[in-house]
Amino acid sequence: MGFLSLLNESLMRQSPKTALVRFVRNIWNTPPRHSINHKTRRYDGARRGRNYGGWMSTQNSANADIWTDLTTLRGRSRDLCRNNDYARGVIGKLVDNVVYQGIGFQAQVKQIKDPGKNDDRVNSLIETAWKSWAEEKMWCHTAGKLDFYSLQQLAFRSVLESGEVFIRKVKQSFSLSPIPFALEVIEADQCSEDHNQTYGGNQIVMGIEVDKWQRPVAYWFYKQHPGDLWQGRGGVVSRELERVPASEIIHLHFSDRPNQLRGLPILYSTLCRMKNVGDYEESEQLAAKLAACVMGIVTTPDADLLGEPGQDDGALPADEKFEPGVIRYQASGEKFDLLDPTRPNPNLVAFIEAQLRASGAGIGASYETISNDYSKSNYSSSRLSLITARDRYKVLQTWFVCNFNREVLLGNPESDGWLDLAVLSGVLNFPDYELRPKRYAAIKWQCRGWSWVDPHKEVQATLASLAGGMTSLTKFYAEQGEDFEESVKTIARERAFLEENGILVNFGSLQVQEEEDQSST
């Protein structure tokens, strides 16, 4: 833009002073060439206007947002898990794949003189004592109803369904247990989300007392479930709170944001979608049922033939029942129209598939996992889907082991675990335990593994990886949920037993024969 055009030649001739003032104003108000245009350059996700004006968002903290909707989300999630087949199924699949029959462990205490070798005697003592305690429900569960492996399943299911669960470590002997240690399962409702205040310089947020670093100091629980049937004095459930030190509590929940204190159900982002799918299926079933009941309608073009209300003129009354083969009479007439039912809706399956795929994306599960439908899968797609799902399961297994199993078995710097109480009670006699606690804390967790989609192809690929030095037998057995050392001992014991009984099986020749058969075909 030139000087003369800005200054406006005609105005310059008529009023030089006015033209100069206008020129200065234009220069002052013109932004630099490379300045940001705030009206056009912005994130699309922050757009406003007619299409996005109803998009409501907040800048609240995680706890403020959760407090508003926690009880509603928890209640709706439980309702879906009771009454929606897809929700109940996916929760069951996650429990089966993550916890399965229970996550165990193998002690890996090393010898003092030779740290490269396991101390088999010590490891055997730990594993035997643990097995006795874990498999006896009267010892490990305060209520005497669950063994440790069932308790694992319940704890993980509660996290998925309710968003969180509290496990209290009780240093007390139940039913003459030699180890004074048991676990109490506390449902999420018993931690009062409405208890928000200060206490002794700490802040209580939704029933959890935290210090200035947001570390839990104590938990405030109702002495009984607020929704229990049992009635106390006055015919109401007691609302009395009990303060329990954080050192006694294992609080299991997923955190999506920093400083999040309470957990949300895993279905929280897909609750409405799954509810709508269930309602839509129900409406389609009802529509199909009604369409199958009404066979046709008999009508008359002459409305005068209809009698007065309540008058018995011999005309056939309108049928008010719905059952197969019904012909609906409106009056005595001459024309019969056979209904052509449009149910079931041909778009029902495609609609439900799309909704379940979206739900799976929110939960972190595949469509096949939610729907149990493998009809549209081939080997490649099934394998890819299973690999993705199993990666998710492994992440959840690691989370559960670190936050629950390890806390129960080994405790933490501020709280004792099962192993500490087993040593203190004399069940395990380790004189150097206080001096070398980390030596005895060497544990290898045994989570479940999974079988292959195509065993022959997978085995051949594994053998090639072993031959090429790209994997190890330990990793191979771990992927199957087995322990390498125990498997080797079992194989050796089996082969020795076969030889003792005069049965000779050359497994190598079986593989060679199989390869020869394949090459001949």
Short mmCIF file of C-alpha atoms in Angstrom, two decimals:
data_model
loop_
_atom_site.label_atom_id
_atom_site.label_comp_id
_atom_site.label_asym_id
_atom_site.label_seq_id
_atom_site.Cartn_x
_atom_site.Cartn_y
_atom_site.Cartn_z
CA MET A 1 0.00 0.00 0.00
CA GLY A 2 1.62 3.29 -1.11
CA PHE A 3 2.03 6.46 0.86
CA LEU A 4 -0.29 8.48 -1.41
CA SER A 5 -3.09 5.92 -1.21
CA LEU A 6 -2.92 5.90 2.57
CA LEU A 7 -2.81 9.65 2.79
CA ASN A 8 -5.73 9.97 0.35
CA GLU A 9 -4.71 12.51 -2.27
CA SER A 10 -8.11 14.20 -2.50
CA LEU A 11 -8.31 14.67 1.25
CA MET A 12 -4.74 15.92 1.26
CA ARG A 13 -5.66 18.71 -1.11
CA GLN A 14 -8.71 19.72 0.89
CA SER A 15 -7.43 19.30 4.47
CA PRO A 16 -3.78 18.31 4.89
CA LYS A 17 -4.09 18.19 8.69
CA THR A 18 -7.04 15.75 8.62
CA ALA A 19 -5.27 13.55 6.08
CA LEU A 20 -2.14 13.38 8.24
CA VAL A 21 -4.14 12.42 11.35
CA ARG A 22 -5.89 9.64 9.41
CA PHE A 23 -2.56 8.36 8.09
CA VAL A 24 -1.07 8.15 11.61
CA ARG A 25 -4.15 6.32 12.88
CA ASN A 26 -3.91 3.77 10.06
CA ILE A 27 -0.26 3.12 10.80
CA TRP A 28 -0.94 2.81 14.53
CA ASN A 29 -3.85 0.37 14.14
CA THR A 30 -2.27 -1.84 11.45
CA PRO A 31 -0.77 -5.02 13.01
CA PRO A 32 2.68 -6.25 11.97
CA ARG A 33 2.81 -8.33 8.83
CA HIS A 34 3.61 -11.57 10.70
CA SER A 35 1.34 -11.02 13.67
CA ILE A 36 -1.22 -13.68 14.64
CA ASN A 37 -4.77 -13.21 13.41
CA HIS A 38 -6.73 -14.23 16.48
CA LYS A 39 -9.98 -14.36 14.54
CA THR A 40 -8.89 -17.02 12.07
CA ARG A 41 -5.87 -18.87 13.47
CA ARG A 42 -6.96 -21.18 16.29
CA TYR A 43 -7.47 -24.86 17.20
CA ASP A 44 -10.47 -26.39 15.46
CA GLY A 45 -11.34 -28.16 18.67
CA ALA A 46 -11.96 -24.78 20.33
CA ARG A 47 -14.37 -23.49 17.70
CA ARG A 48 -17.59 -21.85 18.79
CA GLY A 49 -20.64 -20.96 16.83
CA ARG A 50 -23.90 -22.56 15.82
CA ASN A 51 -22.53 -26.11 15.55
CA TYR A 52 -20.49 -26.10 18.76
CA GLY A 53 -22.33 -23.61 20.96
CA GLY A 54 -23.90 -26.40 22.99
CA TRP A 55 -20.57 -28.08 23.74
CA MET A 56 -20.23 -27.52 27.46
CA SER A 57 -16.85 -27.99 29.12
CA THR A 58 -15.33 -27.12 32.49
CA GLN A 59 -11.96 -26.31 33.98
CA ASN A 60 -12.67 -28.14 37.23
CA SER A 61 -10.22 -30.41 38.98
CA ALA A 62 -10.54 -34.16 38.56
CA ASN A 63 -12.06 -34.51 42.02
CA ALA A 64 -14.60 -31.71 41.46
CA ASP A 65 -15.85 -33.35 38.25
CA ILE A 66 -15.96 -36.80 39.83
CA TRP A 67 -17.78 -35.66 42.95
CA THR A 68 -20.68 -34.33 40.88
CA ASP A 69 -21.42 -37.61 39.07
CA LEU A 70 -19.69 -40.38 41.03
CA THR A 71 -22.72 -42.04 42.59
CA THR A 72 -24.77 -41.81 39.39
CA LEU A 73 -22.03 -43.35 37.25
CA ARG A 74 -21.45 -46.11 39.77
CA GLY A 75 -25.13 -46.94 40.05
CA ARG A 76 -25.70 -46.97 36.31
CA SER A 77 -22.63 -49.12 35.71
CA ARG A 78 -23.89 -51.70 38.21
CA ASP A 79 -27.34 -51.62 36.62
CA LEU A 80 -25.87 -52.33 33.18
CA CYS A 81 -23.73 -55.15 34.54
CA ARG A 82 -26.88 -56.71 36.00
CA ASN A 83 -29.24 -56.21 33.07
CA ASN A 84 -27.21 -55.68 29.90
CA ASP A 85 -25.71 -58.79 28.30
CA TYR A 86 -22.91 -56.91 26.55
CA ALA A 87 -21.80 -55.01 29.67
CA ARG A 88 -21.91 -58.11 31.85
CA GLY A 89 -20.06 -60.10 29.19
CA VAL A 90 -17.19 -57.65 28.67
CA ILE A 91 -16.60 -57.30 32.42
CA GLY A 92 -16.49 -61.08 32.72
CA LYS A 93 -14.07 -61.36 29.80
CA LEU A 94 -11.71 -58.79 31.35
CA VAL A 95 -11.73 -60.61 34.70
CA ASP A 96 -11.14 -63.97 32.99
CA ASN A 97 -8.22 -62.68 30.91
CA VAL A 98 -6.51 -60.55 33.56
CA VAL A 99 -6.98 -62.51 36.80
CA TYR A 100 -8.17 -65.84 35.38
CA GLN A 101 -7.92 -68.48 38.14
CA GLY A 102 -5.72 -66.22 40.21
CA ILE A 103 -2.31 -64.60 39.86
CA GLY A 104 0.33 -66.60 41.69
CA PHE A 105 4.03 -66.16 42.29
CA GLN A 106 7.29 -68.04 42.47
CA ALA A 107 9.83 -67.13 45.15
CA GLN A 108 13.23 -66.23 43.69
CA VAL A 109 15.38 -65.89 46.82
CA LYS A 110 19.04 -66.33 45.90
CA GLN A 111 21.75 -68.16 47.80
CA ILE A 112 24.03 -65.97 49.92
CA LYS A 113 27.20 -67.79 48.91
CA ASP A 114 26.22 -68.08 45.25
CA PRO A 115 23.87 -65.20 44.29
CA GLY A 116 23.45 -66.67 40.81
CA LYS A 117 21.51 -69.67 42.09
CA ASN A 118 18.13 -69.90 43.78
CA ASP A 119 17.88 -70.98 47.40
CA ASP A 120 15.44 -73.83 46.80
CA ARG A 121 14.90 -74.56 50.49
CA VAL A 122 13.90 -71.00 51.38
CA ASN A 123 11.77 -70.61 48.25
CA SER A 124 9.93 -73.82 49.00
CA LEU A 125 9.20 -72.70 52.58
CA ILE A 126 7.74 -69.37 51.41
CA GLU A 127 5.61 -70.93 48.67
CA THR A 128 4.28 -73.68 50.95
CA ALA A 129 3.32 -71.24 53.72
CA TRP A 130 1.65 -68.91 51.21
CA LYS A 131 -0.32 -71.74 49.61
CA SER A 132 -1.67 -72.88 52.98
CA TRP A 133 -2.83 -69.35 53.84
CA ALA A 134 -4.11 -68.34 50.38
CA GLU A 135 -6.21 -71.47 49.81
CA GLU A 136 -7.85 -71.39 53.24
CA LYS A 137 -10.74 -68.91 53.06
CA MET A 138 -11.20 -68.94 56.83
CA TRP A 139 -7.69 -67.54 57.22
CA CYS A 140 -7.21 -65.05 54.41
CA HIS A 141 -10.68 -63.44 54.35
CA THR A 142 -12.11 -61.68 57.39
CA ALA A 143 -15.61 -62.87 56.47
CA GLY A 144 -14.37 -66.42 55.85
CA LYS A 145 -16.04 -66.68 52.41
CA LEU A 146 -13.29 -66.18 49.83
CA ASP A 147 -9.91 -67.76 49.27
CA PHE A 148 -7.22 -65.41 47.99
CA TYR A 149 -7.76 -66.26 44.32
CA SER A 150 -11.52 -65.65 44.53
CA LEU A 151 -10.76 -62.45 46.40
CA GLN A 152 -8.54 -61.33 43.51
CA GLN A 153 -11.39 -61.88 41.06
CA LEU A 154 -13.85 -59.96 43.24
CA ALA A 155 -11.44 -57.06 43.75
CA PHE A 156 -10.72 -56.65 40.04
CA ARG A 157 -14.39 -57.02 39.09
CA SER A 158 -15.29 -54.33 41.63
CA VAL A 159 -12.74 -51.96 40.11
CA LEU A 160 -14.19 -52.49 36.64
CA GLU A 161 -17.84 -52.31 37.67
CA SER A 162 -17.81 -49.76 40.51
CA GLY A 163 -14.62 -47.88 39.67
CA GLU A 164 -12.80 -48.76 42.88
CA VAL A 165 -12.60 -51.06 45.86
CA PHE A 166 -10.89 -50.85 49.24
CA ILE A 167 -8.99 -53.77 50.78
CA ARG A 168 -8.20 -53.50 54.47
CA LYS A 169 -5.19 -55.36 55.83
CA VAL A 170 -6.21 -56.70 59.24
CA LYS A 171 -3.40 -57.85 61.51
CA GLN A 172 -5.48 -60.40 63.34
CA SER A 173 -5.72 -64.18 63.36
CA PHE A 174 -9.02 -65.68 62.22
CA SER A 175 -10.05 -69.31 62.80
CA LEU A 176 -6.74 -70.17 64.50
CA SER A 177 -4.69 -68.98 61.54
CA PRO A 178 -0.96 -69.28 62.36
CA ILE A 179 -0.34 -65.97 60.55
CA PRO A 180 -2.17 -62.94 62.04
CA PHE A 181 -3.06 -61.43 58.69
CA ALA A 182 -6.37 -61.27 56.78
CA LEU A 183 -8.08 -59.12 54.17
CA GLU A 184 -11.40 -57.28 54.38
CA VAL A 185 -13.16 -56.19 51.18
CA ILE A 186 -14.86 -52.79 51.52
CA GLU A 187 -17.22 -51.63 48.79
CA ALA A 188 -16.77 -48.15 47.31
CA ASP A 189 -20.08 -46.86 48.75
CA GLN A 190 -18.74 -47.13 52.30
CA CYS A 191 -16.14 -44.41 51.71
CA SER A 192 -18.25 -41.28 52.13
CA GLU A 193 -17.93 -39.14 49.00
CA ASP A 194 -19.89 -36.39 50.79
CA HIS A 195 -17.37 -36.11 53.62
CA ASN A 196 -15.39 -33.01 52.61
CA GLN A 197 -13.71 -30.87 55.28
CA THR A 198 -10.42 -30.25 57.06
CA TYR A 199 -9.08 -32.44 59.85
CA GLY A 200 -5.90 -31.85 61.84
CA GLY A 201 -4.36 -29.67 59.15
CA ASN A 202 -5.20 -32.18 56.43
CA GLN A 203 -7.92 -31.97 53.82
CA ILE A 204 -10.65 -34.59 53.48
CA VAL A 205 -11.82 -34.96 49.87
CA MET A 206 -14.68 -37.40 49.19
CA GLY A 207 -13.85 -39.41 52.29
CA ILE A 208 -10.08 -39.56 51.73
CA GLU A 209 -7.85 -37.56 54.06
CA VAL A 210 -4.72 -36.24 52.31
CA ASP A 211 -1.75 -34.13 53.32
CA LYS A 212 -0.35 -31.15 51.41
CA TRP A 213 1.36 -33.51 48.96
CA GLN A 214 -1.94 -35.25 48.22
CA ARG A 215 -0.76 -38.41 49.94
CA PRO A 216 -3.57 -40.37 51.61
CA VAL A 217 -3.30 -40.21 55.38
CA ALA A 218 -6.57 -41.90 56.31
CA TYR A 219 -9.87 -43.09 54.89
CA TRP A 220 -13.28 -42.30 56.36
CA PHE A 221 -15.69 -45.22 56.09
CA TYR A 222 -19.27 -45.72 57.15
CA LYS A 223 -19.37 -48.46 59.77
CA GLN A 224 -22.00 -50.19 57.64
CA HIS A 225 -23.01 -49.98 54.01
CA PRO A 226 -25.24 -46.90 53.53
CA GLY A 227 -27.58 -48.93 51.33
CA ASP A 228 -27.76 -51.99 53.57
CA LEU A 229 -31.01 -53.71 54.58
CA TRP A 230 -29.99 -53.94 58.21
CA GLN A 231 -31.71 -51.27 60.26
CA GLY A 232 -30.15 -49.78 63.34
CA ARG A 233 -31.76 -47.80 66.12
CA GLY A 234 -34.64 -45.69 64.96
CA GLY A 235 -35.14 -47.83 61.87
CA VAL A 236 -32.39 -46.16 59.83
CA VAL A 237 -28.96 -47.23 58.67
CA SER A 238 -26.16 -45.81 60.79
CA ARG A 239 -24.21 -42.97 59.16
CA GLU A 240 -21.42 -43.05 61.73
CA LEU A 241 -17.95 -42.70 60.20
CA GLU A 242 -14.77 -44.52 61.17
CA ARG A 243 -11.30 -43.15 60.45
CA VAL A 244 -8.92 -45.87 59.21
CA PRO A 245 -5.20 -45.12 58.72
CA ALA A 246 -4.02 -45.27 55.12
CA SER A 247 -1.37 -47.82 56.09
CA GLU A 248 -4.15 -50.39 56.52
CA ILE A 249 -5.89 -49.72 53.20
CA ILE A 250 -5.20 -50.83 49.64
CA HIS A 251 -7.22 -48.50 47.43
CA LEU A 252 -7.59 -49.97 43.95
CA HIS A 253 -8.72 -47.59 41.19
CA PHE A 254 -7.58 -46.27 37.83
CA SER A 255 -6.36 -42.66 37.59
CA ASP A 256 -7.03 -40.65 34.44
CA ARG A 257 -5.87 -37.27 35.79
CA PRO A 258 -3.29 -36.00 38.30
CA ASN A 259 -4.35 -36.00 41.97
CA GLN A 260 -7.50 -38.02 41.20
CA LEU A 261 -8.61 -39.58 44.48
CA ARG A 262 -11.65 -41.66 43.52
CA GLY A 263 -12.13 -44.12 40.69
CA LEU A 264 -14.70 -44.29 37.89
CA PRO A 265 -16.24 -47.44 36.37
CA ILE A 266 -14.47 -48.62 33.23
CA LEU A 267 -17.78 -48.27 31.35
CA TYR A 268 -18.25 -44.60 32.23
CA SER A 269 -17.71 -43.23 28.70
CA THR A 270 -19.97 -45.80 27.05
CA LEU A 271 -22.79 -46.15 29.57
CA CYS A 272 -25.34 -44.24 27.47
CA ARG A 273 -24.35 -46.05 24.28
CA MET A 274 -24.74 -49.49 25.85
CA LYS A 275 -28.01 -48.48 27.48
CA ASN A 276 -29.33 -47.29 24.11
CA VAL A 277 -28.30 -50.54 22.44
CA GLY A 278 -30.21 -52.52 25.05
CA ASP A 279 -33.28 -50.30 24.75
CA TYR A 280 -33.17 -50.45 20.95
CA GLU A 281 -32.99 -54.23 20.98
CA GLU A 282 -35.91 -54.37 23.39
CA SER A 283 -38.02 -52.06 21.23
CA GLU A 284 -37.23 -54.11 18.11
CA GLN A 285 -38.18 -57.30 19.92
CA LEU A 286 -41.46 -55.76 21.04
CA ALA A 287 -42.18 -54.43 17.53
CA ALA A 288 -41.44 -57.83 16.01
CA LYS A 289 -43.65 -59.54 18.58
CA LEU A 290 -46.55 -57.17 17.93
CA ALA A 291 -46.13 -57.47 14.16
CA ALA A 292 -46.26 -61.26 14.44
CA CYS A 293 -49.42 -61.14 16.54
CA VAL A 294 -51.61 -59.03 14.21
CA MET A 295 -52.32 -60.93 10.97
CA GLY A 296 -54.60 -58.39 9.30
CA ILE A 297 -57.36 -55.79 9.66
CA VAL A 298 -60.97 -55.97 8.50
CA THR A 299 -62.39 -52.52 7.71
CA THR A 300 -65.60 -51.03 6.29
CA PRO A 301 -65.87 -47.92 4.16
CA ASP A 302 -69.22 -46.99 5.75
CA ALA A 303 -68.76 -45.38 9.14
CA ASP A 304 -72.53 -45.38 9.74
CA LEU A 305 -72.43 -49.11 10.31
CA LEU A 306 -70.62 -48.47 13.56
CA GLY A 307 -72.99 -48.52 16.49
CA GLU A 308 -73.12 -46.07 19.32
CA PRO A 309 -70.63 -46.59 22.10
CA GLY A 310 -71.95 -49.19 24.51
CA GLN A 311 -74.74 -50.26 22.14
CA ASP A 312 -74.93 -53.97 21.33
CA ASP A 313 -75.95 -54.02 17.67
CA GLY A 314 -74.59 -57.44 16.88
CA ALA A 315 -71.40 -56.08 15.30
CA LEU A 316 -68.10 -57.80 16.04
CA PRO A 317 -66.17 -55.89 18.70
CA ALA A 318 -62.64 -54.64 18.09
CA ASP A 319 -60.09 -57.25 19.15
CA GLU A 320 -57.99 -56.05 22.07
CA LYS A 321 -55.76 -59.09 22.46
CA PHE A 322 -52.39 -59.73 20.88
CA GLU A 323 -51.61 -63.36 20.08
CA PRO A 324 -50.46 -65.26 16.96
CA GLY A 325 -52.94 -65.40 14.07
CA VAL A 326 -55.24 -62.59 15.26
CA ILE A 327 -57.43 -60.80 12.69
CA ARG A 328 -58.29 -57.37 14.01
CA TYR A 329 -61.93 -56.33 13.50
CA GLN A 330 -62.78 -52.65 13.57
CA ALA A 331 -66.39 -53.27 12.61
CA SER A 332 -68.56 -55.38 10.38
CA GLY A 333 -66.92 -54.77 7.00
CA GLU A 334 -66.20 -55.94 3.52
CA LYS A 335 -62.43 -55.48 3.07
CA PHE A 336 -59.60 -57.52 4.56
CA ASP A 337 -56.03 -56.13 4.52
CA LEU A 338 -53.23 -58.60 5.21
CA LEU A 339 -50.43 -56.89 7.10
CA ASP A 340 -46.89 -57.21 5.81
CA PRO A 341 -44.65 -57.12 8.90
CA THR A 342 -41.45 -55.10 8.52
CA ARG A 343 -39.79 -56.75 11.49
CA PRO A 344 -37.17 -57.74 12.28
CA ASN A 345 -35.46 -54.58 11.06
CA PRO A 346 -32.81 -55.50 8.45
CA ASN A 347 -30.57 -52.68 9.73
CA LEU A 348 -30.60 -53.93 13.32
CA VAL A 349 -27.43 -56.04 13.09
CA ALA A 350 -25.36 -53.35 11.35
CA PHE A 351 -26.47 -50.72 13.86
CA ILE A 352 -25.62 -52.85 16.88
CA GLU A 353 -22.24 -53.79 15.39
CA ALA A 354 -21.34 -50.11 14.95
CA GLN A 355 -22.40 -49.29 18.51
CA LEU A 356 -20.47 -52.18 20.01
CA ARG A 357 -17.32 -51.26 18.07
CA ALA A 358 -17.54 -47.75 19.47
CA SER A 359 -18.12 -49.13 22.97
CA GLY A 360 -15.10 -51.40 22.59
CA ALA A 361 -12.93 -48.43 21.65
CA GLY A 362 -13.93 -46.67 24.89
CA ILE A 363 -13.42 -49.72 27.09
CA GLY A 364 -10.22 -50.92 25.43
CA ALA A 365 -11.71 -54.19 24.20
CA SER A 366 -12.23 -55.52 20.69
CA TYR A 367 -15.62 -55.94 19.02
CA GLU A 368 -15.16 -59.70 19.15
CA THR A 369 -14.58 -59.54 22.90
CA ILE A 370 -17.78 -57.58 23.54
CA SER A 371 -20.06 -59.34 21.08
CA ASN A 372 -18.51 -62.82 21.14
CA ASP A 373 -18.97 -62.73 17.35
CA TYR A 374 -16.08 -64.18 15.35
CA SER A 375 -18.04 -64.85 12.16
CA LYS A 376 -16.41 -61.97 10.30
CA SER A 377 -12.84 -62.83 11.29
CA ASN A 378 -10.17 -64.70 9.40
CA TYR A 379 -6.79 -65.88 10.73
CA SER A 380 -4.99 -62.56 10.14
CA SER A 381 -7.71 -60.31 11.54
CA SER A 382 -8.35 -62.62 14.51
CA ARG A 383 -4.65 -62.74 15.32
CA LEU A 384 -4.29 -58.94 15.09
CA SER A 385 -7.36 -58.44 17.27
CA LEU A 386 -6.14 -60.93 19.86
CA ILE A 387 -2.64 -59.43 19.97
CA THR A 388 -4.08 -55.96 20.57
CA ALA A 389 -6.46 -57.26 23.23
CA ARG A 390 -3.74 -59.26 24.97
CA ASP A 391 -1.47 -56.24 25.10
CA ARG A 392 -4.28 -54.49 26.97
CA TYR A 393 -4.66 -57.48 29.31
CA LYS A 394 -0.92 -57.49 30.06
CA VAL A 395 -1.06 -53.80 31.01
CA LEU A 396 -3.95 -54.53 33.37
CA GLN A 397 -2.13 -57.56 34.80
CA THR A 398 0.92 -55.45 35.59
CA TRP A 399 -1.26 -52.77 37.19
CA PHE A 400 -3.09 -55.32 39.33
CA VAL A 401 0.09 -57.10 40.43
CA CYS A 402 1.83 -53.86 41.44
CA ASN A 403 -1.14 -52.33 43.25
CA PHE A 404 -2.70 -55.39 44.87
CA ASN A 405 -0.65 -58.61 44.88
CA ARG A 406 2.60 -56.93 45.81
CA GLU A 407 0.91 -54.86 48.53
CA VAL A 408 -0.62 -57.97 50.07
CA LEU A 409 2.47 -60.16 49.89
CA LEU A 410 5.27 -57.68 50.58
CA GLY A 411 3.57 -54.55 51.91
CA ASN A 412 5.35 -51.21 51.56
CA PRO A 413 7.78 -49.05 53.58
CA GLU A 414 4.90 -47.84 55.76
CA SER A 415 2.88 -51.03 56.08
CA ASP A 416 3.58 -54.72 56.70
CA GLY A 417 2.58 -57.43 54.26
CA TRP A 418 1.91 -61.14 54.53
CA LEU A 419 5.59 -62.07 54.42
CA ASP A 420 6.42 -59.71 57.30
CA LEU A 421 3.71 -61.22 59.49
CA ALA A 422 4.68 -64.78 58.50
CA VAL A 423 8.22 -64.13 59.74
CA LEU A 424 7.14 -62.24 62.88
CA SER A 425 4.71 -65.02 63.82
CA GLY A 426 7.44 -67.66 63.47
CA VAL A 427 5.81 -69.56 60.62
CA LEU A 428 8.86 -68.69 58.53
CA ASN A 429 12.10 -68.86 60.48
CA PHE A 430 14.49 -66.48 58.69
CA PRO A 431 16.95 -65.08 61.28
CA ASP A 432 18.47 -62.59 58.83
CA TYR A 433 15.13 -61.26 57.56
CA GLU A 434 15.49 -57.87 59.25
CA LEU A 435 18.99 -57.42 57.88
CA ARG A 436 18.20 -58.59 54.33
CA PRO A 437 14.49 -57.89 53.68
CA LYS A 438 15.07 -57.26 49.97
CA ARG A 439 16.66 -60.68 49.56
CA TYR A 440 13.41 -62.35 50.57
CA ALA A 441 11.30 -59.97 48.47
CA ALA A 442 12.55 -61.48 45.20
CA ILE A 443 9.32 -62.59 43.52
CA LYS A 444 8.36 -63.63 40.00
CA TRP A 445 4.65 -63.23 39.36
CA GLN A 446 2.82 -65.84 37.33
CA CYS A 447 0.00 -64.32 35.31
CA ARG A 448 -2.11 -66.27 32.87
CA GLY A 449 -0.99 -66.82 29.29
CA TRP A 450 -2.95 -67.51 26.14
CA SER A 451 -3.06 -70.24 23.53
CA TRP A 452 -2.36 -69.56 19.88
CA VAL A 453 -4.79 -68.80 17.08
CA ASP A 454 -3.01 -71.29 14.79
CA PRO A 455 -0.75 -73.51 16.98
CA HIS A 456 1.26 -74.98 14.08
CA LYS A 457 2.20 -71.60 12.58
CA GLU A 458 2.97 -70.09 15.98
CA VAL A 459 5.17 -73.03 17.04
CA GLN A 460 7.15 -72.89 13.81
CA ALA A 461 7.67 -69.15 14.24
CA THR A 462 8.79 -69.66 17.86
CA LEU A 463 11.27 -72.40 16.88
CA ALA A 464 12.72 -70.11 14.21
CA SER A 465 13.06 -67.28 16.78
CA LEU A 466 14.78 -69.63 19.24
CA ALA A 467 17.16 -70.87 16.54
CA GLY A 468 17.96 -67.29 15.58
CA GLY A 469 18.58 -66.22 19.16
CA MET A 470 15.75 -63.66 19.04
CA THR A 471 13.84 -65.03 22.03
CA SER A 472 14.35 -67.28 25.05
CA LEU A 473 12.63 -70.33 26.49
CA THR A 474 11.88 -68.40 29.66
CA LYS A 475 9.98 -65.76 27.69
CA PHE A 476 8.27 -68.43 25.59
CA TYR A 477 6.91 -70.26 28.64
CA ALA A 478 5.95 -66.99 30.34
CA GLU A 479 3.80 -66.03 27.34
CA GLN A 480 1.89 -69.26 27.86
CA GLY A 481 1.43 -68.52 31.55
CA GLU A 482 3.86 -71.26 32.58
CA ASP A 483 7.09 -71.24 34.55
CA PHE A 484 10.17 -72.35 32.62
CA GLU A 485 11.96 -74.11 35.48
CA GLU A 486 8.84 -75.94 36.65
CA SER A 487 8.04 -76.97 33.07
CA VAL A 488 11.55 -78.36 32.54
CA LYS A 489 11.32 -80.35 35.77
CA THR A 490 7.91 -81.68 34.73
CA ILE A 491 9.17 -82.71 31.28
CA ALA A 492 12.18 -84.47 32.80
CA ARG A 493 9.97 -86.26 35.32
CA GLU A 494 7.54 -87.36 32.60
CA ARG A 495 10.26 -88.73 30.34
CA ALA A 496 11.91 -90.55 33.23
CA PHE A 497 8.55 -92.11 34.13
CA LEU A 498 8.00 -93.23 30.52
CA GLU A 499 11.46 -94.84 30.36
CA GLU A 500 10.92 -96.63 33.68
CA ASN A 501 7.77 -98.19 32.25
CA GLY A 502 9.42 -99.21 28.99
CA ILE A 503 7.74 -96.60 26.81
CA LEU A 504 10.14 -94.86 24.45
CA VAL A 505 8.90 -91.79 22.61
CA ASN A 506 11.21 -89.84 20.34
CA PHE A 507 9.62 -86.41 20.14
CA GLY A 508 12.26 -85.23 17.70
CA SER A 509 11.33 -87.96 15.22
CA LEU A 510 7.70 -86.92 15.45
CA GLN A 511 8.65 -83.44 14.31
CA VAL A 512 10.84 -84.81 11.50
CA GLN A 513 8.06 -87.15 10.36
CA GLU A 514 5.59 -84.25 10.39
CA GLU A 515 7.90 -82.16 8.20
CA GLU A 516 8.37 -85.06 5.80
CA ASP A 517 4.61 -85.55 5.54
CA GLN A 518 4.14 -81.86 4.76
CA SER A 519 6.90 -81.86 2.10
CA SER A 520 5.38 -84.92 0.38
CA THR A 521 2.01 -83.21 0.12
#
